[in-house]
Coordinates of C-alpha atoms and ligand atoms in Angstrom, one line a residue:
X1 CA -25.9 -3.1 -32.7
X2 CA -24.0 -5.6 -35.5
X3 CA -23.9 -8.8 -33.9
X4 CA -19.9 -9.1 -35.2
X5 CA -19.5 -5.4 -33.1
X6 CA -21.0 -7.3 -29.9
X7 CA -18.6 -10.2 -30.0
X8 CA -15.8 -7.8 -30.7
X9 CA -17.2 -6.1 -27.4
X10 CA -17.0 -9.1 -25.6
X11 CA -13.3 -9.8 -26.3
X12 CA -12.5 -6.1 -25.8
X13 CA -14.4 -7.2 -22.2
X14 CA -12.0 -10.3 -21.8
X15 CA -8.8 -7.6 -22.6
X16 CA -10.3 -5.0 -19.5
X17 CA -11.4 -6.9 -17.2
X18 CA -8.7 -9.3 -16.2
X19 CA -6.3 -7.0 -15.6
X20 CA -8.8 -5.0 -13.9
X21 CA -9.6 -7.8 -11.8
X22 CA -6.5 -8.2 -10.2
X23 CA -5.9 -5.0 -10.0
X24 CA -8.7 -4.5 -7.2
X25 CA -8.0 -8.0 -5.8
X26 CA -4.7 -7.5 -5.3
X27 CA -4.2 -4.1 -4.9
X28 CA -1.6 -4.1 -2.3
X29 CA 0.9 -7.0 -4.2
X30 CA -0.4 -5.9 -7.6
X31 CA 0.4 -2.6 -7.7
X32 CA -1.1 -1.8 -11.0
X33 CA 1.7 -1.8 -13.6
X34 CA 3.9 -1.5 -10.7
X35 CA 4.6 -5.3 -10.1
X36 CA 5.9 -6.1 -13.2
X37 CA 6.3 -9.8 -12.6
X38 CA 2.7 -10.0 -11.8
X39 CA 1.3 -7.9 -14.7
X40 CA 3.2 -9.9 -17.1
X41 CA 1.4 -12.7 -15.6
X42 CA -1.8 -11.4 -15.9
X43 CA -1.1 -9.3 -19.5
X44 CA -0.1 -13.1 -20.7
X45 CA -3.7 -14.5 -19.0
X46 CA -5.4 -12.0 -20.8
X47 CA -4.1 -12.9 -24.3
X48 CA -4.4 -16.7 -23.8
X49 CA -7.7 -15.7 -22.9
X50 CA -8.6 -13.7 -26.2
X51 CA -6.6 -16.1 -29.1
X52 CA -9.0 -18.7 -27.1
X53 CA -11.8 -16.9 -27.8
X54 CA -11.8 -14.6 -31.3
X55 CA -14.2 -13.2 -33.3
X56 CA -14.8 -14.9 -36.6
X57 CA -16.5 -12.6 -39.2
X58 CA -18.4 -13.2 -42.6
X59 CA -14.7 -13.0 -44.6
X60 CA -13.6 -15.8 -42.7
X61 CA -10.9 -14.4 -41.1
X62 CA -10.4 -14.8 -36.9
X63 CA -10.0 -11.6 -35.1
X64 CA -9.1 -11.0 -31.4
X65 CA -7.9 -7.9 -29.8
X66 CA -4.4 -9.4 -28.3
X67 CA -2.6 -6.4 -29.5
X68 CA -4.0 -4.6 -26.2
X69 CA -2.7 -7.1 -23.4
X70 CA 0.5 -7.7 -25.8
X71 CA 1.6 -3.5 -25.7
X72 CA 0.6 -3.1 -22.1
X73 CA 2.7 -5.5 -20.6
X74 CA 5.4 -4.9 -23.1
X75 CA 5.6 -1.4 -22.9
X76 CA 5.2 -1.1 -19.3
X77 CA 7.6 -4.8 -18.7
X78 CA 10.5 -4.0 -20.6
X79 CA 12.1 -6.5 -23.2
X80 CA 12.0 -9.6 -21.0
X81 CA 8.6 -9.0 -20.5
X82 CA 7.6 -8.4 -23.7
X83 CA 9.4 -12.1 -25.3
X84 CA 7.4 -13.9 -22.6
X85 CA 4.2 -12.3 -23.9
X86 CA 5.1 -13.0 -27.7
X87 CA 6.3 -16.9 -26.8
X88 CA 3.0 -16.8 -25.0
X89 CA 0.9 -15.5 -27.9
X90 CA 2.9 -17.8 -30.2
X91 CA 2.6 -20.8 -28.5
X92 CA -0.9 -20.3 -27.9
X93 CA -1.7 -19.0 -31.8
X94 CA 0.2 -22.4 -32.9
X95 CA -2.3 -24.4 -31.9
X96 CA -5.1 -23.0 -34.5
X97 CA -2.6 -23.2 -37.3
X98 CA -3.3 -21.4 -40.7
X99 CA -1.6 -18.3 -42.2
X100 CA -2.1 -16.0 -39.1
X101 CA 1.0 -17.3 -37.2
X102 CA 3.1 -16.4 -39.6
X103 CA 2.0 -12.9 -39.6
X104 CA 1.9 -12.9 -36.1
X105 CA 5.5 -13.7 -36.1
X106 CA 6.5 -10.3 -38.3
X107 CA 4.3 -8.5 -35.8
X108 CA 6.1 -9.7 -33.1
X109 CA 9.8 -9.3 -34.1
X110 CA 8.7 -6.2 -34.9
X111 CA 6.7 -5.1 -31.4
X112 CA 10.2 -6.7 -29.7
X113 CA 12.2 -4.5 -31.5
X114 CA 10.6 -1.5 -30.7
X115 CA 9.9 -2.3 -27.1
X116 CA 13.8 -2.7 -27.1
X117 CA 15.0 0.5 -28.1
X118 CA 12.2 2.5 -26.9
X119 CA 10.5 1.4 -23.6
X120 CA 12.8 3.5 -20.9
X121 CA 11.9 6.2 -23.2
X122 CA 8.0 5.1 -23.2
X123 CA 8.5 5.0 -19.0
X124 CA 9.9 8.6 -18.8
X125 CA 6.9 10.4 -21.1
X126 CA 3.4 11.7 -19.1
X127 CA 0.5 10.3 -19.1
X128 CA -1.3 11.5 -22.2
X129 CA 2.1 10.8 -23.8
X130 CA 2.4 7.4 -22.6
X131 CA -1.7 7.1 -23.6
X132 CA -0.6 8.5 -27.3
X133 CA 2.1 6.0 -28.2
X134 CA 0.0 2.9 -26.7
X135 CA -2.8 4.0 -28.8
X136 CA -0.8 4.9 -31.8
X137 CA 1.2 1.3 -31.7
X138 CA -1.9 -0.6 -31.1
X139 CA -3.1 1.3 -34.3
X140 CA -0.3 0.5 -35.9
X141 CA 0.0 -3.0 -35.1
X142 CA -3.4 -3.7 -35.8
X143 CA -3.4 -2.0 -39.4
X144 CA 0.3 -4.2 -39.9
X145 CA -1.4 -7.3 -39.7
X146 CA -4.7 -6.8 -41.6
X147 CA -2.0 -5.4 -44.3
X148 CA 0.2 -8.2 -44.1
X149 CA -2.7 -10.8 -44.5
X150 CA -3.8 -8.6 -47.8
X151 CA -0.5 -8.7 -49.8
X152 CA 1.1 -11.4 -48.3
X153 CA -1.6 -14.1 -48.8
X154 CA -4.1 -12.1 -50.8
X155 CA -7.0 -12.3 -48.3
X156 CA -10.3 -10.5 -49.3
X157 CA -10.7 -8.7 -45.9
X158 CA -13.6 -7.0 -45.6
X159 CA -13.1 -3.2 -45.4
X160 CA -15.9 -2.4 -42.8
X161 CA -14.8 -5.3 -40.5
X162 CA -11.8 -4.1 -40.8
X163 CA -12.3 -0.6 -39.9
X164 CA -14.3 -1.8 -36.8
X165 CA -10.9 -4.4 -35.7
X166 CA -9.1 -1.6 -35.5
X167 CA -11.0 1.1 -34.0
X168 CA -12.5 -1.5 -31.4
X169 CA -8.9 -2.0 -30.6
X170 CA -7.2 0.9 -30.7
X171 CA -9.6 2.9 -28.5
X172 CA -9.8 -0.2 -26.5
X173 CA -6.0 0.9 -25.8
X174 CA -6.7 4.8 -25.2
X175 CA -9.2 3.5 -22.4
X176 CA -6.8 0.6 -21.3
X177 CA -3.3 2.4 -20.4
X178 CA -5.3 5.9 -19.6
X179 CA -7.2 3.6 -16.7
X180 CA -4.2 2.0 -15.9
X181 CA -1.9 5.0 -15.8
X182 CA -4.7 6.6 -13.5
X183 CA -4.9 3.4 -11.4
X184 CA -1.1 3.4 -10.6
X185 CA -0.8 7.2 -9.9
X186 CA -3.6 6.8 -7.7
X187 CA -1.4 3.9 -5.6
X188 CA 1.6 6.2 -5.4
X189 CA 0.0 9.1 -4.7
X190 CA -1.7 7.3 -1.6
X191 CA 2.1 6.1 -0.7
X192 CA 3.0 9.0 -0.5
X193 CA 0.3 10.3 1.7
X194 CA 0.6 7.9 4.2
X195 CA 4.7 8.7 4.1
X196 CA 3.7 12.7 4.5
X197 CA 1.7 11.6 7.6
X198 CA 4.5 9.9 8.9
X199 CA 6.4 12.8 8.4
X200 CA 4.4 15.0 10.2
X201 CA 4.2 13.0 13.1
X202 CA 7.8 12.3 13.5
X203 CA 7.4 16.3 13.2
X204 CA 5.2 16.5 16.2
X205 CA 6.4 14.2 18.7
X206 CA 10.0 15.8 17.8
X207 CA 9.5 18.8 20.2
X208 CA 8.3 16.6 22.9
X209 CA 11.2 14.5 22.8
X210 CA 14.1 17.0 23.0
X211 CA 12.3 18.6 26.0
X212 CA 12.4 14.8 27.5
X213 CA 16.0 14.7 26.6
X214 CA 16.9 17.7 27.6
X215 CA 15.5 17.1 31.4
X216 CA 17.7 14.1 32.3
X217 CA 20.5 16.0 30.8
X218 CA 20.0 18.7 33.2
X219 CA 19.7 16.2 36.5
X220 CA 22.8 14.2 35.3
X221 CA 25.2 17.6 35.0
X222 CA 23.0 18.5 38.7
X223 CA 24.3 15.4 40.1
X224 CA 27.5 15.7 38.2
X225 CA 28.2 19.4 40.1
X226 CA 27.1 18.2 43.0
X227 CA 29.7 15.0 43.2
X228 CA 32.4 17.6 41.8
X229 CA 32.0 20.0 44.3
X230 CA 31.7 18.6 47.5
X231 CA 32.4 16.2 49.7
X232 CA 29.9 13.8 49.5
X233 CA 29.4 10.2 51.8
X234 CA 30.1 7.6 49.6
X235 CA 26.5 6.3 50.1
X236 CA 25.3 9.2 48.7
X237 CA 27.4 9.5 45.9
X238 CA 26.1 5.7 44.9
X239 CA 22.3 7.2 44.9
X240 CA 23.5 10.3 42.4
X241 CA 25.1 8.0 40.3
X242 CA 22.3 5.5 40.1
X243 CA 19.6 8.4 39.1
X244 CA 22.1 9.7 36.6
X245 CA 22.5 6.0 35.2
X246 CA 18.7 6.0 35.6
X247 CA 18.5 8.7 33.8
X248 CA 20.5 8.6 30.9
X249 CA 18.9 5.1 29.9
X250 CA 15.9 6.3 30.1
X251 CA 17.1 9.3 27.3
X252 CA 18.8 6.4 25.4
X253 CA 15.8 4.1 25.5
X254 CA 13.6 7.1 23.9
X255 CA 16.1 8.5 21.1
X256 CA 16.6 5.1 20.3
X257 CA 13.1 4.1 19.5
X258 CA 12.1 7.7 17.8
X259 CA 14.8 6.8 15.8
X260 CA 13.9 3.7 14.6
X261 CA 10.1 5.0 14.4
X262 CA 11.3 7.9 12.3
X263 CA 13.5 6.1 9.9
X264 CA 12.4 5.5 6.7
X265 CA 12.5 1.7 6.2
X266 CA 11.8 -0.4 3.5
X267 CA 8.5 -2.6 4.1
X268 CA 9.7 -5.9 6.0
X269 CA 7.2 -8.5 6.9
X270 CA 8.3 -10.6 9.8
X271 CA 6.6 -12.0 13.1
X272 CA 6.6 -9.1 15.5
X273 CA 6.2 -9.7 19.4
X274 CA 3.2 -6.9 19.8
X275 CA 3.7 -6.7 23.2
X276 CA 7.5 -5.2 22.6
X277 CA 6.3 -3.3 19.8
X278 CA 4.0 -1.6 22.1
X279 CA 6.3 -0.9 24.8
X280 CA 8.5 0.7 21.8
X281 CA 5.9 2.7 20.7
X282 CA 4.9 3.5 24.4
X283 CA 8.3 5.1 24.6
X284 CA 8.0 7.2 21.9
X285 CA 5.2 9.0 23.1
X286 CA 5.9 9.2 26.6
X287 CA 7.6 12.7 26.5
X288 CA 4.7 13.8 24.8
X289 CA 2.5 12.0 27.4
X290 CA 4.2 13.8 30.5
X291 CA 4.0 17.0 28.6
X292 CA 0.4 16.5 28.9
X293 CA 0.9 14.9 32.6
X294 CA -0.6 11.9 31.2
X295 CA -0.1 8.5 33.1
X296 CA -0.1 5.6 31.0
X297 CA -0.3 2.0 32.3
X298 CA 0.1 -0.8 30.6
X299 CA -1.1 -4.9 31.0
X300 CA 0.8 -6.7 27.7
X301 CA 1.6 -10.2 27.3
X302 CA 3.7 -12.1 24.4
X303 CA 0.7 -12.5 21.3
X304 CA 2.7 -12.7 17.7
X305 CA 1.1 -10.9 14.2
X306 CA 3.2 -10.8 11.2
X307 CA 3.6 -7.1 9.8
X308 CA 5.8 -4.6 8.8
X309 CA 7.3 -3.7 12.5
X310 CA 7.9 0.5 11.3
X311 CA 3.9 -0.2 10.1
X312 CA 2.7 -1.7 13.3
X313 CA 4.4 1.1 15.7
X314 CA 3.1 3.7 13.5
X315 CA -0.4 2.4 13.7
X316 CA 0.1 2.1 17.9
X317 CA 2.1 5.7 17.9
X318 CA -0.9 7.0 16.3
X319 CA -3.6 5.9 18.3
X320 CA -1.6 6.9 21.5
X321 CA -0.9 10.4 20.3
X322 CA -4.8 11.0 19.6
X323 CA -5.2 9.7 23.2
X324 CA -2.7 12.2 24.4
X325 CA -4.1 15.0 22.8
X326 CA -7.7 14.8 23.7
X327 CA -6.5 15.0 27.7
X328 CA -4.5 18.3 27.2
X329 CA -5.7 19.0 30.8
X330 CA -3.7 15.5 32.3
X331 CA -5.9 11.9 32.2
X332 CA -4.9 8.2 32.5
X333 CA -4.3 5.9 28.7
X334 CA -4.9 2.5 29.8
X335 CA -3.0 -0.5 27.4
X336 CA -4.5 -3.3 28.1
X337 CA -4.4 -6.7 26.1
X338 CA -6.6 -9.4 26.8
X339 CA -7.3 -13.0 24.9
X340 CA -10.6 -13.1 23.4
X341 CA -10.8 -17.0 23.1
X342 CA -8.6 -19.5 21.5
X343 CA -8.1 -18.1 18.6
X344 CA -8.3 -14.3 18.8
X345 CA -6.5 -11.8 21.3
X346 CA -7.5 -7.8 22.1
X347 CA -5.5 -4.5 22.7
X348 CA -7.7 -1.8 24.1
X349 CA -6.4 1.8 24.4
X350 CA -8.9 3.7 26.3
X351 CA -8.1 7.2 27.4
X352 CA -10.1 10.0 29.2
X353 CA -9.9 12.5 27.0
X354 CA -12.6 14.7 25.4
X355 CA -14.2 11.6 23.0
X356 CA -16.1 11.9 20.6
X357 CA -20.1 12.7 18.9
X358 CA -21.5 9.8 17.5
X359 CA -20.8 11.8 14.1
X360 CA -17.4 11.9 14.7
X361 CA -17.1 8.3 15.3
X362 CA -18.7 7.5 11.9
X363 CA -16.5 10.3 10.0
X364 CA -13.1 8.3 11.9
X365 CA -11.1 7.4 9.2
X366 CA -12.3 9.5 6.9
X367 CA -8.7 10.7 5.0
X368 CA -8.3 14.8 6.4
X369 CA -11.5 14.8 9.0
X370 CA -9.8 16.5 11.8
X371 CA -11.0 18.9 14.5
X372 CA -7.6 19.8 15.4
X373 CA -7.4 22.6 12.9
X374 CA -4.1 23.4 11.2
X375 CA -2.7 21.6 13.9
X376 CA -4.4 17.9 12.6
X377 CA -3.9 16.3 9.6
X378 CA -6.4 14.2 9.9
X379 CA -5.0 10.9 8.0
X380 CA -3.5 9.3 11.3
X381 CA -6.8 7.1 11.7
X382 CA -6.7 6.5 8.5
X383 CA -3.0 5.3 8.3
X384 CA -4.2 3.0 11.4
X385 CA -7.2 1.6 9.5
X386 CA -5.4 0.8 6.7
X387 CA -2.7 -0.6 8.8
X388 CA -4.7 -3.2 10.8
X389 CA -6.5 -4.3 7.7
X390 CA -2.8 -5.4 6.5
X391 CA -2.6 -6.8 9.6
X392 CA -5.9 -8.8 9.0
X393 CA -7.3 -7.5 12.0
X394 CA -10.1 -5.4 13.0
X395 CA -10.6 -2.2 14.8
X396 CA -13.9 -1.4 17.2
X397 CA -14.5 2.1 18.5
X398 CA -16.5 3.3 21.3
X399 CA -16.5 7.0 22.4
X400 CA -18.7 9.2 24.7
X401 CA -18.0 12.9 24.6
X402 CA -16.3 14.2 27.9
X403 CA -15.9 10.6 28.8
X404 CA -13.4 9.3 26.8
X405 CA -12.7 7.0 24.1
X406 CA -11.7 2.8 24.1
X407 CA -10.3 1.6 20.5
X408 CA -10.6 -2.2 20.8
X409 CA -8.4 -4.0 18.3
X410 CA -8.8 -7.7 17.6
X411 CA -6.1 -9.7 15.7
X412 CA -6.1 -13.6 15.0
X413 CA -3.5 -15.4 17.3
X414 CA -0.4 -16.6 15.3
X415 CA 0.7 -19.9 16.8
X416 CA 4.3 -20.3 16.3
X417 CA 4.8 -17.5 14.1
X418 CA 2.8 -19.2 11.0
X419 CA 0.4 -16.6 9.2
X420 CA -3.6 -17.3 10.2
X421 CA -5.7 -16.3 7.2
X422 CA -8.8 -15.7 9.3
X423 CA -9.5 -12.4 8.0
X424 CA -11.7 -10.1 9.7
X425 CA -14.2 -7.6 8.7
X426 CA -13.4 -3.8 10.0
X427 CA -16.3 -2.6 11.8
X428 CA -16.6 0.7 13.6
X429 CA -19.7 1.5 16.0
X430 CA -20.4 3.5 18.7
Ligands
ADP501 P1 -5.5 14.3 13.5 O1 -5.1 13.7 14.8 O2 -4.5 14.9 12.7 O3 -6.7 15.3 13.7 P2 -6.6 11.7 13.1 O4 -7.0 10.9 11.8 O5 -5.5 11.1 13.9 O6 -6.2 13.1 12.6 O7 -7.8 11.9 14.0 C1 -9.0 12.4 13.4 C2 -9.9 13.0 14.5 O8 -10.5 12.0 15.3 C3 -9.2 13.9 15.5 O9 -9.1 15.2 15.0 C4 -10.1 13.8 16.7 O10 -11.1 14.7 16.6 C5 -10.7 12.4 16.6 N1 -10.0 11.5 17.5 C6 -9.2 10.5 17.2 N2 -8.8 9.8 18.3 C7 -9.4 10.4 19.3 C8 -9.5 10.2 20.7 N3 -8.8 9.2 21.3 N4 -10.2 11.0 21.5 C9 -10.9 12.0 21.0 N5 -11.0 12.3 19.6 C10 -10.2 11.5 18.8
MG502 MG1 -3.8 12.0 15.0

């Protein structure tokens, strides 16, 4: 391979890669294209990153493939994105001097121009659209200048160079925003899998709870009959009332945290009492729990994490509800928390239910491995492993079959509500 093709490679590497990069080390805040703020960052990194480092060629001329980060993050930021990029490039491109910054400056008015009046039209086309016009403005761009720098200054560019600049380029583009646009589907799509899951078990555990709600209703109009039609000893009356009272809180206290589990909320990091969010989540599954004559006791204790609290119920509500259903035939689901040591603290939630092979175990996790049929989904454990590795925390699974099953889940302590970055690995065994 021509040694002026390599180096052209190489840049085309510094152009892929950084976004890339970030991409798969921030996944969560990066969002692909869908944090804007931080794209434009990293777009911005990647062209300092090029004009530092161009290709010179045997006409003389210094070539670098910014046209790539400077569409990207222009077409995909908007306007405001787009002039930091350009100030960015020019600033950068002033330091080497010479006729290119000049031409540099047509391209950009130009690439601001169109960015202006066409980018919410760029954001509403489809992918192979969206991959069409990146590629064909790249091409564009990238022909522009080499133009420019002909009958503008009279350059004797070199036609073969040439052809390569902008081919290297422009299907450097085709790959960059197809990746890209694939990338950032791929993040919604899993969104929107783990909101379908939700969805499903809100779905679930809905049947349960009117049945719960239903049964207190019945003793309180019991009680309420009874006080209405007969004389009853004041004594008496007080013990009706109290059950009714009894009752209805008990009702309230479950409709009110269903509700708040099933309501779609935005994510809100905040320091979150697990102990509370337990009992919340206990709550919600307790109709489906006696349904199953299930006894669940639990040993909590004030330990902080910082999480979304919707996140961190759903992750508990879906442990429990796998307890629940693997002892159809009644069981006990033990909550126990315990501190580790000084620095780390437990939940265990071990039922005895049906458990599981050593297969199974492995396969936990796995997105749609259920043995539940049409009536599984098989993404709960997932949502829950993806949930505690937010949470920094790490889940440990041990099963026997006709036994039952203990999910051990160890989280760094969070002294006065500050975030500990001790992260820990995820590690499932039998
Ligand atoms: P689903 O509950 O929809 O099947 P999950 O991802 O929640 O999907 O669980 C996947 C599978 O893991 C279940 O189908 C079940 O076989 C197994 N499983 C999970 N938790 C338990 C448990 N506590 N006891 C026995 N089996 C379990
Ligand atoms: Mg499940």
């Amino acid at each position: 391979m021509p040694s002026d093709i390599k180096d052209l490679l190489l840049n085309l590497f510094f152009v892929i890669s950084l976004p890339l990069i970030f991409h798969f080390l921030f996944e969560k805040r990066f969002r692909g294209i869908a944090n804007k703020q931080l794209f434009t960052v990293v777009c911005a990194l990647s062209i300092i990153t090029v004009v530092f480092n161009p290709v010179e060629f045997d006409d003389g001329i210094m070539y670098d493939l910014r046209q790539i980060p400077i569409w990207l993050g222009s077409l995909y930021g908007g306007p405001i994105s787009s002039a930091i990029l350009i100030t960015t490039l020019l600033l950068v491109r002033s330091f080497f001097g010479g006729d290119g910054i000049v031409i540099a400056m047509i391209i950009s008015v130009l690439q601001l121009v169109i960015v202006f009046f066409f980018w919410r039209r760029f954001l509403n086309l489809n992918t192979s659209q969206k991959v069409l016009t990146a590629t064909a403005l790249t091409f564009m761009s990238s022909t522009g200048s080499i133009l420019l720098l002909k009958f503008l200054y009279d350059y004797d560019t070199d036609i073969s160079i040439t052809v390569k600049y902008v081919l290297v380029q422009t299907i450097g583009m085709t790959v960059m925003s197809y990746l890209f646009e694939t990338l950032t589907q791929n993040i919604y799509l899993r969104e929107e899998l783990l909101r379908s899951e939700k969805m499903k078990v809100v779905s679930h555990l809905a049947s349960s709870i009117s049945h719960e709600v239903r049964n207190p209703l019945t003793v309180v109009r019991g009680f309420i009959q009874l006080l209405y039609q007969e004389e009853v000893p004041w004594a008496k009356q007080r013990d009706y009332l109290k059950v009714s009272m009894d009752e209805i809180d008990r009702a309230d206290k479950i409709i009110r945290d269903y509700l708040t589990f099933a309501k779609p909320a935005p994510e809100q990091s905040a320091c979150l009492n697990l102990a509370t969010e337990i009992e919340h989540s206990v709550n919600v599954v307790m109709p489906l729990a006696n349904l199953h004559g299930v006894s669940i006791n639990m040993k909590l204790f004030t330990e902080y994490v910082v999480g979304d609290s919707a996140q961190v119920q759903q992750c508990i509500i879906n442990i429990l509800k796998n307890s629940i259903e693997a002892m159809a035939n009644g069981g006990t689901l033990d909550i126990t928390m315990n501190r580790l040591n000084l620095y780390h603290f437990q939940i265990e939630i071990a039922d005895t239910g049906t458990g599981m092979s050593e297969e199974q175990v492995r396969r936990l996790g796995e997105p749609y491995f259920t043995t539940k049929g049409v009536k599984g989904t098989g993404l709960g454990m997932m949502v829950v492993f993806r949930i505690i590795e937010a949470l920094n925390g790490s889940i440990h699974v041990e099963s026997e079959l006709n036994k039952g099953t203990k999910m051990i889940i160890t989280f760094s302590k969070n002294y006065a509500g500050s975030i500990s970055h001790e992260q820990l690995t995820k590690h499932v065994q039998i």
